[in-house]
């Protein structure tokens, strides 16, 4: 997001102003496709061994903290997700579902959530490990570029004032009431936005890349610290999965916020870079297109 | 003006729906496109080059006895149907020997007792399966490098192929590595696991340990070690059972 410098303070609600830089827009869409491919191929890789462990090792004989499977009880077969000792029945979605040909499948994630849609660990690995380069390279370039052009300092940097609990609490209340800033104020990210974008840029994405590297036996040889800081390869695999889950959560909230803030204006600003400032309450009507 | 915006809005919407649909249902189709697939698969070369640049001689982490898995899962072929193999198994491989040949000056037949006489290496390492699970176990056996030195590799040898006694889904299992991994100090032909002679399920009498790669590279029931210039023409030509029959990467360090 660019600050309204070019427009000075003369921009008002209803004006079409420049918002997102080209680097942000290009990275956003490349990343959107990349993350979707990474997620769906990752779910297929998970299907090869749908259990998660803590520690260095973990296989079928070892206790899993998360497991997706199917079982029979009283002649009925069902799919389930088990976290610690709690089972949630997930028949039809996880562990037991029907493929497009109507056949019963007992894999963890269903065909519509995976790449490839038919079970193929080798195929999923080809997708996942190629797009991993796009994800890591794209993030590195974007962060370096955003540092140079001031995007991070101007738009993402959380000021001391914003860190105050009262400020954050006020922002939470505004969000809960679905009250969004209008006029030029809408060009600035609020603290909750900054926290989520910074969390994705500096925590979730780097963590998911690092845990990915930590699972590679080759990397573990020359960079053992990558695996050790997570407490072992299976812990790294668990953290990798948790990060993916949190990124999905971010995506869902992101989509909801875009819908609430005006999907056309928001999507346009991320494609063309131009954003129509939400009208201030008083002088809005005549500024409508 | 408003008409323009509307059409642009439609365009964006159509684009979004189209892109989503293409991604969700078209990925399988895209993957069938040879150029696209080969582009994705070429990342394997990038992985290998990166790993070799950053850690060509790096050692895989070794663990203590306390870190070992209580149970080590056996995978792939757990038994070998071959009658000759079964006879050797019953004799504790007393009459069995490992063949070392191909592009070598001096082909060898090394009985198991002789293999145990070489300088032994014992290592407690983590075995990482391509499926995602890991198990830590202890492996003992002679390093591969000195055996190859004894057989004297010809200069044109580039790869070492491991022929196995088992058939997997009716086809002979085999694997191959390059010379960097063949002469890596942790690359051993293990005859013992967790302090006992290898069980059949874990690949008796010999299992390749190539510690910085995934489990399917660790060929079990190794009967012959062959030095070759190229992997072309050997079984399916891609350097291993899973590489030939499942599109798995030959370089499995990731």
XYZ file of C-alpha atoms in Angstrom, chain A residues 36 40 45 48-49 56-62 115-117 121-123 125-127 129-131 133 216-222 224 227-228 233-234 237 264 267-268 271, chain B residues 9 12 23-24 27-28 31 36 40-41 43 46-47 50-51 54-55 58-59 61 63 67-71 73 126 128 130-134 136 212 214 246-248 253-254:
84
model
C -3.031 -22.393 -3.029
C -3.389 -28.400 -1.888
C 1.612 -35.154 0.863
C 0.679 -40.300 2.551
C 1.074 -40.359 6.320
C 12.676 -36.151 16.242
C 11.099 -39.439 15.160
C 7.541 -40.620 14.677
C 5.978 -43.502 12.765
C 3.016 -45.820 13.110
C 4.067 -47.327 16.426
C 4.626 -43.931 18.041
C -3.290 -31.529 -6.014
C -3.265 -33.916 -7.808
C -6.904 -34.821 -7.131
C 2.533 -38.623 -3.361
C 5.145 -38.363 -6.123
C 2.978 -35.958 -8.152
C 5.901 -33.621 -4.239
C 6.746 -32.446 -7.769
C 4.208 -29.595 -7.430
C 8.870 -28.722 -4.172
C 8.846 -26.682 -7.402
C 6.433 -24.036 -6.080
C 11.088 -22.030 -4.806
C 14.805 -32.265 4.219
C 17.417 -34.863 5.212
C 19.923 -33.070 2.961
C 19.417 -29.712 4.672
C 19.461 -31.358 8.099
C 23.057 -32.417 7.372
C 24.480 -28.946 6.615
C 21.048 -29.093 11.615
C 15.613 -28.972 12.525
C 16.901 -28.697 16.084
C 12.038 -33.357 12.322
C 8.586 -34.546 13.337
C 6.512 -31.282 10.343
C -14.900 -4.610 -6.172
C -9.881 -6.337 -5.782
C -9.487 -3.465 -8.255
C -5.114 -5.379 -9.748
C -16.048 -5.449 -13.094
C -12.463 -9.134 -13.027
C -6.592 -23.968 -10.702
C -8.930 -26.395 -8.979
C -4.147 -28.661 -12.300
C -4.451 -32.323 -13.223
C 0.242 -31.727 -15.056
C 4.797 -27.959 -17.783
C 8.236 -28.540 -12.396
C 10.401 -31.660 -12.316
C 13.344 -28.216 -9.656
C 18.012 -27.117 -8.488
C 17.604 -29.025 -5.206
C 21.824 -26.284 -3.959
C 22.350 -29.140 -1.543
C 25.886 -25.864 0.581
C 26.646 -29.266 2.045
C 28.228 -32.432 5.420
C 27.506 -35.317 7.752
C 23.210 -35.822 12.284
C 22.080 -39.531 17.674
C 17.179 -41.034 21.021
C 16.356 -44.269 19.200
C 12.819 -45.225 18.153
C 11.395 -47.963 20.396
C 10.110 -49.706 17.259
C 8.918 -49.520 11.135
C 17.271 -40.845 11.475
C 13.155 -40.298 6.830
C 9.183 -39.963 1.658
C 5.722 -40.445 3.182
C 6.662 -38.251 6.114
C 7.449 -40.551 9.032
C 10.871 -40.927 10.671
C 15.927 -43.514 14.492
C 21.263 -37.658 3.552
C 14.984 -40.360 1.814
C 6.285 -43.846 -9.410
C 7.771 -40.568 -10.714
C 9.749 -40.085 -7.497
C 17.666 -35.175 -0.356
C 14.490 -33.124 -0.013
